[in-house]
Coordinates of C-alpha atoms and ligand atoms in Angstrom, one line a residue:
M16 CA 30.1 -13.1 12.4
T17 CA 28.9 -17.4 12.5
D18 CA 32.3 -19.8 14.4
F19 CA 33.6 -21.1 10.9
S20 CA 35.4 -23.8 13.0
A21 CA 31.7 -25.6 13.5
I22 CA 30.3 -25.1 10.7
T23 CA 29.3 -28.3 9.5
A24 CA 29.3 -29.8 5.5
C25 CA 25.8 -29.1 4.9
G26 CA 25.3 -25.5 6.4
E27 CA 25.0 -26.5 10.2
S28 CA 26.8 -25.5 13.3
C29 CA 27.3 -28.8 15.7
S30 CA 27.5 -26.4 18.4
G31 CA 25.5 -26.4 21.5
C32 CA 23.1 -29.5 20.0
A33 CA 22.0 -31.9 22.7
K34 CA 23.0 -35.2 21.7
K35 CA 27.0 -33.8 21.1
L36 CA 26.6 -32.7 24.9
D37 CA 25.4 -35.8 26.6
G38 CA 28.2 -37.6 24.4
R39 CA 25.2 -39.1 22.2
C40 CA 26.9 -37.6 18.8
P41 CA 30.4 -37.9 18.3
G42 CA 30.0 -34.4 16.2
C43 CA 29.6 -34.5 12.3
I44 CA 33.3 -31.9 12.1
E45 CA 34.7 -34.3 14.7
A46 CA 33.6 -38.1 13.6
D47 CA 34.3 -36.3 10.1
G48 CA 31.1 -37.5 9.0
H49 CA 30.2 -41.2 10.0
V50 CA 28.0 -39.8 13.1
P51 CA 25.5 -42.0 14.6
E52 CA 22.2 -40.8 12.2
W53 CA 23.5 -42.0 8.8
A54 CA 24.7 -45.7 10.2
E55 CA 22.8 -47.8 8.3
S56 CA 24.6 -46.0 5.1
G57 CA 28.1 -45.7 6.6
R58 CA 28.4 -42.1 6.2
C59 CA 26.0 -39.0 5.2
R60 CA 26.4 -38.0 1.7
V61 CA 26.5 -34.3 2.2
H62 CA 29.3 -34.7 4.0
A63 CA 31.1 -37.2 1.9
C64 CA 30.7 -35.3 -1.2
T65 CA 32.2 -31.9 0.1
R66 CA 35.1 -34.1 1.1
S67 CA 35.9 -35.0 -2.4
H68 CA 35.2 -31.1 -4.0
H69 CA 37.7 -30.1 -0.8
V70 CA 34.5 -27.4 0.4
Q71 CA 34.3 -27.1 4.0
F72 CA 30.4 -27.0 3.0
C73 CA 28.4 -26.9 0.0
G74 CA 28.2 -22.7 -0.3
L75 CA 32.7 -23.3 -1.1
C76 CA 32.2 -25.7 -3.5
P77 CA 32.5 -24.9 -7.1
E78 CA 29.4 -26.5 -8.3
F79 CA 27.2 -24.3 -5.6
P80 CA 24.1 -25.0 -6.0
C81 CA 24.3 -28.0 -7.8
P82 CA 20.7 -30.0 -8.9
E83 CA 21.2 -32.8 -6.0
L84 CA 22.3 -30.0 -3.2
P85 CA 17.7 -29.5 -2.8
S86 CA 16.8 -33.3 -2.1
L87 CA 20.5 -34.0 -0.2
I88 CA 19.4 -31.5 2.0
A89 CA 15.5 -31.5 1.7
W90 CA 15.1 -30.7 6.1
N91 CA 15.4 -26.8 5.3
P92 CA 13.9 -25.7 2.2
D93 CA 15.9 -22.5 2.6
I94 CA 19.0 -24.4 1.6
V95 CA 20.3 -22.3 -1.2
E96 CA 19.5 -18.5 0.5
R97 CA 21.4 -20.4 3.6
M98 CA 24.6 -21.3 2.0
T99 CA 25.3 -18.5 -0.5
A100 CA 24.8 -16.1 3.3
L101 CA 27.7 -18.6 4.7
R102 CA 29.9 -18.2 1.3
N103 CA 29.4 -14.6 1.6
E104 CA 30.9 -14.1 4.6
Y105 CA 33.4 -16.5 4.9
K106 CA 34.4 -14.6 2.2
R107 CA 35.4 -11.8 4.3
I108 CA 37.6 -13.7 6.5
V109 CA 41.3 -12.0 7.0
R110 CA 43.9 -15.5 5.4
I111 CA 47.6 -14.8 6.1
V112 CA 50.4 -17.8 5.5
G113 CA 53.6 -18.1 6.8
S114 CA 56.5 -19.4 4.5
N115 CA 56.4 -22.5 6.9
Y116 CA 52.7 -23.2 6.1
C117 CA 52.7 -27.1 5.7
G118 CA 49.6 -26.8 3.0
R119 CA 47.5 -28.5 5.5
W120 CA 46.8 -28.0 9.1
N121 CA 45.9 -31.2 12.0
K122 CA 45.4 -28.6 15.2
T123 CA 43.1 -25.4 15.5
R124 CA 44.0 -22.7 18.4
T125 CA 41.3 -19.7 18.2
A126 CA 42.2 -16.9 20.4
C127 CA 39.6 -13.1 21.1
R128 CA 41.0 -9.6 21.1
G129 CA 39.7 -6.6 22.0
I130 CA 39.6 -3.2 19.8
V131 CA 38.9 -0.8 22.5
I132 CA 38.3 2.9 21.7
R133 CA 38.2 5.6 23.9
G134 CA 38.3 9.4 21.5
N135 CA 40.4 8.7 19.0
R136 CA 43.3 6.3 21.5
L137 CA 43.1 2.3 21.7
L138 CA 43.7 0.1 24.5
L139 CA 47.0 -1.6 24.3
S140 CA 48.6 -4.3 26.5
F141 CA 52.6 -3.0 27.0
E142 CA 55.8 -5.0 27.5
T143 CA 57.9 -3.2 28.9
V144 CA 60.7 -5.2 29.0
T145 CA 60.9 -6.2 24.8
G146 CA 59.0 -3.3 23.5
Q147 CA 56.1 -4.8 22.2
W148 CA 52.6 -3.7 22.1
M149 CA 49.8 -6.2 21.4
L150 CA 45.7 -5.5 21.2
P151 CA 44.6 -8.0 24.1
G152 CA 43.3 -10.8 24.0
G153 CA 43.8 -14.7 24.2
G154 CA 43.2 -18.2 24.2
L155 CA 39.7 -20.0 24.6
E156 CA 39.1 -22.0 27.3
A157 CA 36.9 -25.1 27.0
G158 CA 33.2 -24.7 27.6
E159 CA 34.0 -20.6 27.5
E160 CA 31.6 -17.8 24.7
E161 CA 34.1 -16.0 22.9
R162 CA 32.6 -13.0 24.2
E163 CA 33.5 -14.1 28.0
C164 CA 36.2 -15.2 26.3
C165 CA 37.4 -11.6 25.3
I166 CA 36.4 -9.8 28.3
R167 CA 38.0 -12.2 30.3
E168 CA 40.9 -11.1 28.5
V169 CA 41.2 -8.0 28.2
A170 CA 40.3 -7.6 32.3
E171 CA 43.0 -9.5 33.1
E172 CA 46.3 -7.9 30.7
T173 CA 44.3 -3.8 31.6
G174 CA 42.5 -4.0 34.3
F175 CA 39.1 -2.6 32.2
L176 CA 36.2 -4.4 32.3
I177 CA 33.7 -4.4 28.4
C178 CA 31.2 -4.7 26.7
P179 CA 32.5 -6.5 22.7
T180 CA 30.0 -6.6 20.1
E181 CA 29.2 -9.8 18.5
C182 CA 32.4 -10.9 16.4
V183 CA 33.2 -8.1 13.8
L184 CA 36.4 -9.7 12.3
E185 CA 38.1 -13.2 11.7
I186 CA 42.0 -13.4 10.7
D187 CA 43.1 -16.6 10.4
E188 CA 47.1 -17.5 10.2
F189 CA 48.5 -20.8 9.0
Y190 CA 51.9 -21.3 10.4
G191 CA 53.2 -25.0 10.4
D192 CA 50.6 -27.4 11.0
C193 CA 48.6 -25.2 12.6
R194 CA 45.0 -22.3 11.9
W195 CA 45.4 -19.5 14.6
V196 CA 41.8 -18.4 14.6
N197 CA 41.4 -15.2 15.6
R198 CA 38.7 -13.2 16.1
Y199 CA 38.3 -9.3 16.8
F200 CA 35.8 -7.3 19.0
F201 CA 35.4 -3.9 19.7
G202 CA 34.7 -3.7 23.1
E203 CA 33.0 -0.4 25.4
V204 CA 34.6 0.0 28.8
T205 CA 32.4 -0.6 31.1
G206 CA 34.7 -0.1 34.3
E207 CA 37.7 -1.3 35.9
T208 CA 38.7 -4.5 37.8
A209 CA 42.2 -5.7 39.4
V210 CA 45.0 -7.1 36.8
R211 CA 46.2 -10.5 36.9
L212 CA 48.7 -11.4 34.8
T213 CA 50.2 -14.4 34.2
E214 CA 53.9 -15.7 35.0
R215 CA 55.1 -14.9 31.7
E216 CA 53.0 -11.8 31.4
K217 CA 54.4 -10.2 34.4
E218 CA 58.6 -11.6 33.3
V219 CA 58.0 -9.1 30.5
G220 CA 56.4 -6.6 32.6
M221 CA 52.8 -6.0 31.1
E222 CA 51.8 -3.2 30.9
P223 CA 48.0 -1.2 29.8
R224 CA 48.7 1.5 27.4
W225 CA 46.2 4.6 25.5
L226 CA 47.6 4.9 22.7
P227 CA 46.6 7.1 19.1
L228 CA 45.0 5.0 16.4
D229 CA 47.7 6.8 14.1
Q230 CA 50.5 5.9 16.5
I231 CA 50.0 2.2 17.1
I232 CA 49.2 1.2 13.3
D233 CA 52.2 3.0 12.0
I234 CA 53.9 0.8 15.2
F235 CA 52.5 -2.5 13.5
S236 CA 53.2 -1.1 10.3
A237 CA 56.6 -2.1 10.9
H238 CA 56.0 -5.8 11.1
A239 CA 58.5 -6.6 8.3
S240 CA 61.1 -5.6 9.6
Y241 CA 61.3 -8.0 12.2
A242 CA 62.1 -10.6 9.3
G243 CA 64.5 -13.6 10.3
T244 CA 64.7 -11.6 14.1
D245 CA 62.2 -12.3 16.0
E246 CA 58.9 -14.4 13.9
M247 CA 56.4 -13.9 16.7
R248 CA 56.5 -10.2 17.0
R249 CA 56.4 -10.0 13.3
G250 CA 53.9 -12.2 12.0
M251 CA 51.9 -10.4 15.3
Y252 CA 52.4 -6.6 13.6
L253 CA 51.4 -8.0 10.3
R254 CA 48.2 -9.2 12.4
E255 CA 47.4 -6.4 14.2
Y256 CA 48.2 -4.0 11.3
T257 CA 45.4 -5.7 9.4
A258 CA 42.8 -6.4 11.6
L259 CA 42.9 -1.8 12.7
T260 CA 43.3 -0.9 8.9
R261 CA 40.2 -2.9 7.9
L262 CA 38.3 -2.1 11.1
C263 CA 39.0 1.9 12.1
R264 CA 41.8 3.3 9.8
G265 CA 39.6 6.0 9.3
V266 CA 38.9 7.0 13.1
S267 CA 40.8 10.1 12.8
S268 CA 39.8 11.7 9.9
G269 CA 36.4 12.8 11.9
R270 CA 34.7 11.8 9.4
Q271 CA 31.0 9.5 10.2
V272 CA 28.4 7.2 8.7
I273 CA 25.1 8.9 8.2
L274 CA 22.8 6.1 7.6
L275 CA 19.6 6.6 5.4
N276 CA 17.0 4.2 6.3
G277 CA 14.0 4.1 4.8
P278 CA 11.5 1.5 2.7
S279 CA 12.1 1.4 -1.4
S280 CA 11.2 4.1 -3.5
S281 CA 10.9 6.4 -0.4
G282 CA 13.3 8.1 -2.4
K283 CA 16.8 8.2 -0.1
S284 CA 19.0 7.2 -3.6
T285 CA 18.3 11.0 -4.8
L286 CA 18.7 12.8 -1.7
A287 CA 21.7 10.5 -0.9
K288 CA 23.3 12.0 -4.1
E289 CA 21.8 15.2 -2.8
L290 CA 24.0 15.3 0.5
Q291 CA 27.0 14.7 -1.1
A292 CA 26.9 17.2 -3.4
L293 CA 25.9 19.5 -1.0
V294 CA 28.2 18.5 1.8
K295 CA 31.3 19.0 -0.8
E296 CA 29.8 22.2 -1.6
R297 CA 29.3 23.7 1.9
K298 CA 32.0 21.8 4.0
S299 CA 34.6 20.8 1.4
E300 CA 34.1 17.2 3.0
N301 CA 34.4 14.7 0.7
Y302 CA 31.4 11.9 1.2
K303 CA 31.0 8.8 -0.9
V304 CA 27.5 7.1 -1.4
V305 CA 27.0 3.2 -0.9
S306 CA 24.1 2.1 -1.6
I307 CA 22.1 -1.8 -0.8
D308 CA 21.2 -2.1 -4.5
D309 CA 24.4 -2.1 -6.0
F310 CA 24.9 -5.6 -4.1
M311 CA 21.5 -7.4 -4.5
V312 CA 20.1 -8.4 -8.1
V313 CA 16.7 -7.1 -8.2
N314 CA 14.3 -8.6 -10.0
P315 CA 11.3 -7.1 -10.4
M316 CA 8.6 -10.8 -10.7
E317 CA 10.7 -11.7 -7.1
T318 CA 10.1 -11.0 -3.7
I319 CA 13.1 -9.4 -2.0
Y320 CA 13.4 -11.1 1.3
E321 CA 15.3 -10.6 4.6
D322 CA 17.8 -13.4 4.5
D323 CA 18.5 -12.3 0.9
V324 CA 19.2 -8.8 2.8
Y325 CA 21.2 -9.5 4.8
A326 CA 23.3 -11.6 2.8
V327 CA 24.8 -8.7 1.4
S328 CA 24.7 -5.9 4.4
G329 CA 28.4 -7.4 5.9
D330 CA 29.7 -6.5 2.5
L331 CA 28.1 -3.0 2.1
C332 CA 30.0 -2.8 6.1
E333 CA 33.1 -3.8 4.6
Q334 CA 32.9 -1.2 1.4
A335 CA 32.0 1.0 4.2
L336 CA 34.6 0.8 6.4
E337 CA 37.2 0.5 2.9
I338 CA 36.2 4.6 2.5
L339 CA 36.2 5.3 5.9
G340 CA 39.5 3.6 6.0
S341 CA 41.3 6.0 3.0
G342 CA 39.1 9.3 4.8
S343 CA 35.6 9.5 3.2
G344 CA 32.7 9.3 4.9
V345 CA 30.0 7.5 4.1
I346 CA 26.4 8.0 3.4
I347 CA 24.7 4.0 3.1
D348 CA 21.7 4.3 1.1
H349 CA 20.0 1.3 3.4
V350 CA 16.6 -0.5 3.7
I351 CA 16.9 -2.7 6.9
T352 CA 14.1 -4.8 8.0
S353 CA 15.5 -7.1 10.9
E354 CA 16.9 -6.2 14.3
R355 CA 20.0 -8.5 12.9
I356 CA 21.2 -6.2 9.8
F357 CA 21.3 -3.5 12.1
R358 CA 23.0 -4.6 14.9
Q359 CA 25.7 -5.8 12.4
L360 CA 25.8 -2.9 10.9
K361 CA 26.3 -1.0 14.0
E362 CA 29.2 -3.2 14.9
M363 CA 31.3 -4.1 11.7
L364 CA 31.2 0.5 12.0
F365 CA 31.5 0.7 15.7
A366 CA 34.4 2.0 15.7
Y367 CA 32.9 5.7 13.4
P368 CA 30.2 7.8 14.7
L369 CA 27.2 6.9 12.9
R370 CA 23.5 8.8 12.5
T371 CA 20.9 8.3 11.5
V372 CA 18.1 8.9 9.5
H373 CA 14.8 7.8 9.0
V374 CA 13.2 8.4 5.5
T375 CA 9.9 8.8 5.2
C376 CA 6.8 9.6 3.2
P377 CA 2.8 8.5 3.0
V378 CA 2.7 4.7 1.7
K379 CA 0.4 6.3 -0.8
V380 CA 3.4 8.2 -2.2
L381 CA 5.0 4.6 -2.2
I382 CA 3.4 3.0 -4.4
E383 CA 2.3 5.8 -6.7
R384 CA 6.3 5.3 -6.9
E385 CA 7.1 2.3 -7.2
Q386 CA 4.1 1.4 -10.1
A387 CA 5.8 5.4 -11.6
R388 CA 9.8 3.5 -11.3
G389 CA 7.9 -0.4 -12.5
D390 CA 11.8 -2.0 -11.8
R391 CA 10.0 -3.6 -8.2
C392 CA 8.1 -6.1 -6.9
A393 CA 4.6 -4.5 -7.0
G394 CA 4.0 -4.3 -2.8
S395 CA 7.8 -4.1 -1.8
A396 CA 7.8 -0.2 -0.8
E397 CA 5.0 -1.3 1.5
A398 CA 6.0 -3.8 3.0
S399 CA 9.1 -2.2 3.4
A400 CA 7.5 0.2 4.9
E401 CA 6.1 -2.6 7.5
Y402 CA 8.4 -4.1 7.9
L403 CA 11.4 -0.9 8.7
Y404 CA 14.3 -1.5 11.4
P405 CA 13.5 0.1 13.9
Q406 CA 10.3 1.6 13.7
G407 CA 11.5 4.8 15.6
G408 CA 15.0 6.0 17.7
Y409 CA 17.0 8.2 14.6
D410 CA 18.8 11.7 14.9
L411 CA 16.3 12.8 12.2
T412 CA 13.0 12.0 10.3
V413 CA 12.8 13.1 6.7
D414 CA 10.0 13.4 4.8
T415 CA 10.6 13.0 1.0
A416 CA 7.3 13.9 0.4
A417 CA 6.5 16.6 2.0
K418 CA 10.2 18.4 1.6
S419 CA 13.0 18.6 -1.4
P420 CA 15.6 16.4 -1.8
R421 CA 18.1 20.1 -1.7
E422 CA 15.6 21.0 1.0
N423 CA 15.8 17.4 3.1
A424 CA 19.8 17.2 2.8
L425 CA 20.1 21.2 3.8
T426 CA 18.2 19.7 6.6
I427 CA 20.4 16.8 7.9
L428 CA 23.8 18.9 6.8
E429 CA 22.3 21.5 9.7
R430 CA 21.2 19.0 12.2
L431 CA 24.0 16.3 11.6
F432 CA 26.8 17.9 10.3
Ligands
SF4_22 S1 26.1 -35.9 9.5 FE1 25.6 -35.0 7.2 S2 23.7 -33.9 8.0 FE2 24.8 -34.3 9.3 S3 25.5 -32.6 10.0 FE3 27.0 -33.8 9.1 S4 27.0 -32.4 7.2 FE4 24.8 -32.3 8.0
SF4_23 S1 27.3 -28.5 -3.7 FE1 26.6 -30.5 -4.8 S2 29.1 -30.9 -5.7 FE2 29.1 -29.4 -4.5 S3 29.3 -30.5 -2.0 FE3 27.4 -29.9 -2.1 S4 26.5 -31.2 -2.5 FE4 28.4 -31.9 -3.3

């Protein structure tokens, strides 16, 4: 998930820029658009325009995509796609606004927090003196990468070494004149080390604890009861409750994610419906189907690019999380053509068991089906078969030309449920 604190008006990121690192450029955000590149004109026009529209970057502008945009950001021919992807991702940030928020922030603090699950238990930091629970994590230090921060904070507070995913959720809190950015990472325990508590953490008797997920969600759900008496705890419990209900509320239901990944026209949609009905019939379990097609505007005259799919695949994962959180399982019908789309899906759904099915058939059959349906750009099926990711390593492969949807659904049921 993008670190939006470093995203400039034109959708670039100053983080890691050599000119900024060696002091030649102050950074576009810090200099409010007055960077050396634009010295003659005084200020970057893109930056000035976003400020006049009160938005951080063009993708959030009510006029986006305005007719001037391609010429203003001429160095990026894919600027509309880039901004669309950024906008979709930005929409997924959760915002909690405190009653004392003054309407504009002057300070930003970033913290990284680890969600470490073992079975259906969650790793927590518990203050034995105050009786307060929290997800392990803490503030980003100067020059530190976010994942490094997450590893360090979890290790210092709990003594567990973890391997974190990329950031899977951002919750921004607004209190007073401050914006608190909370970046959440799932983590897998890889080892142990010595706990290193701060003086304050020692005073409150901080200890690591493993608690059943449902129990800690219950504890955090009482956030409103601290209103007026312990505002710090109220805000923190609300934030952690929001994160856990969004990312892993349904873990104890034992439901799983079945990913049907295959090229366009390979018969995934029919198979998904057949499998959904069969699971209900044989196991009395509710599974819902989420299809990438529901998130795309498909025009038979236009090629679908990987960028288009990546821009909406996070929304598909959000919908899958909502369904899983309600206690149902999910069958995902997807055409994944890159490592980044696959990784994002695995990381966002990290809390749930993921079973992968490669849905395939001979290319000749794909082409015939594509011609027969007539609602896809010619060549999509063959291209998506060539670029499908991953190409191997699935839990199961089914051939939709060799067997009927019912037969393939039965195989999936027998092998993966
Ligand atoms: S100064 Fe303008 S072009 Fe340069 S990074 Fe900032 S918004 Fe983009
Ligand atoms: S989308 Fe166009 S009008 Fe809106 S801020 Fe960007 S350049 Fe300005």
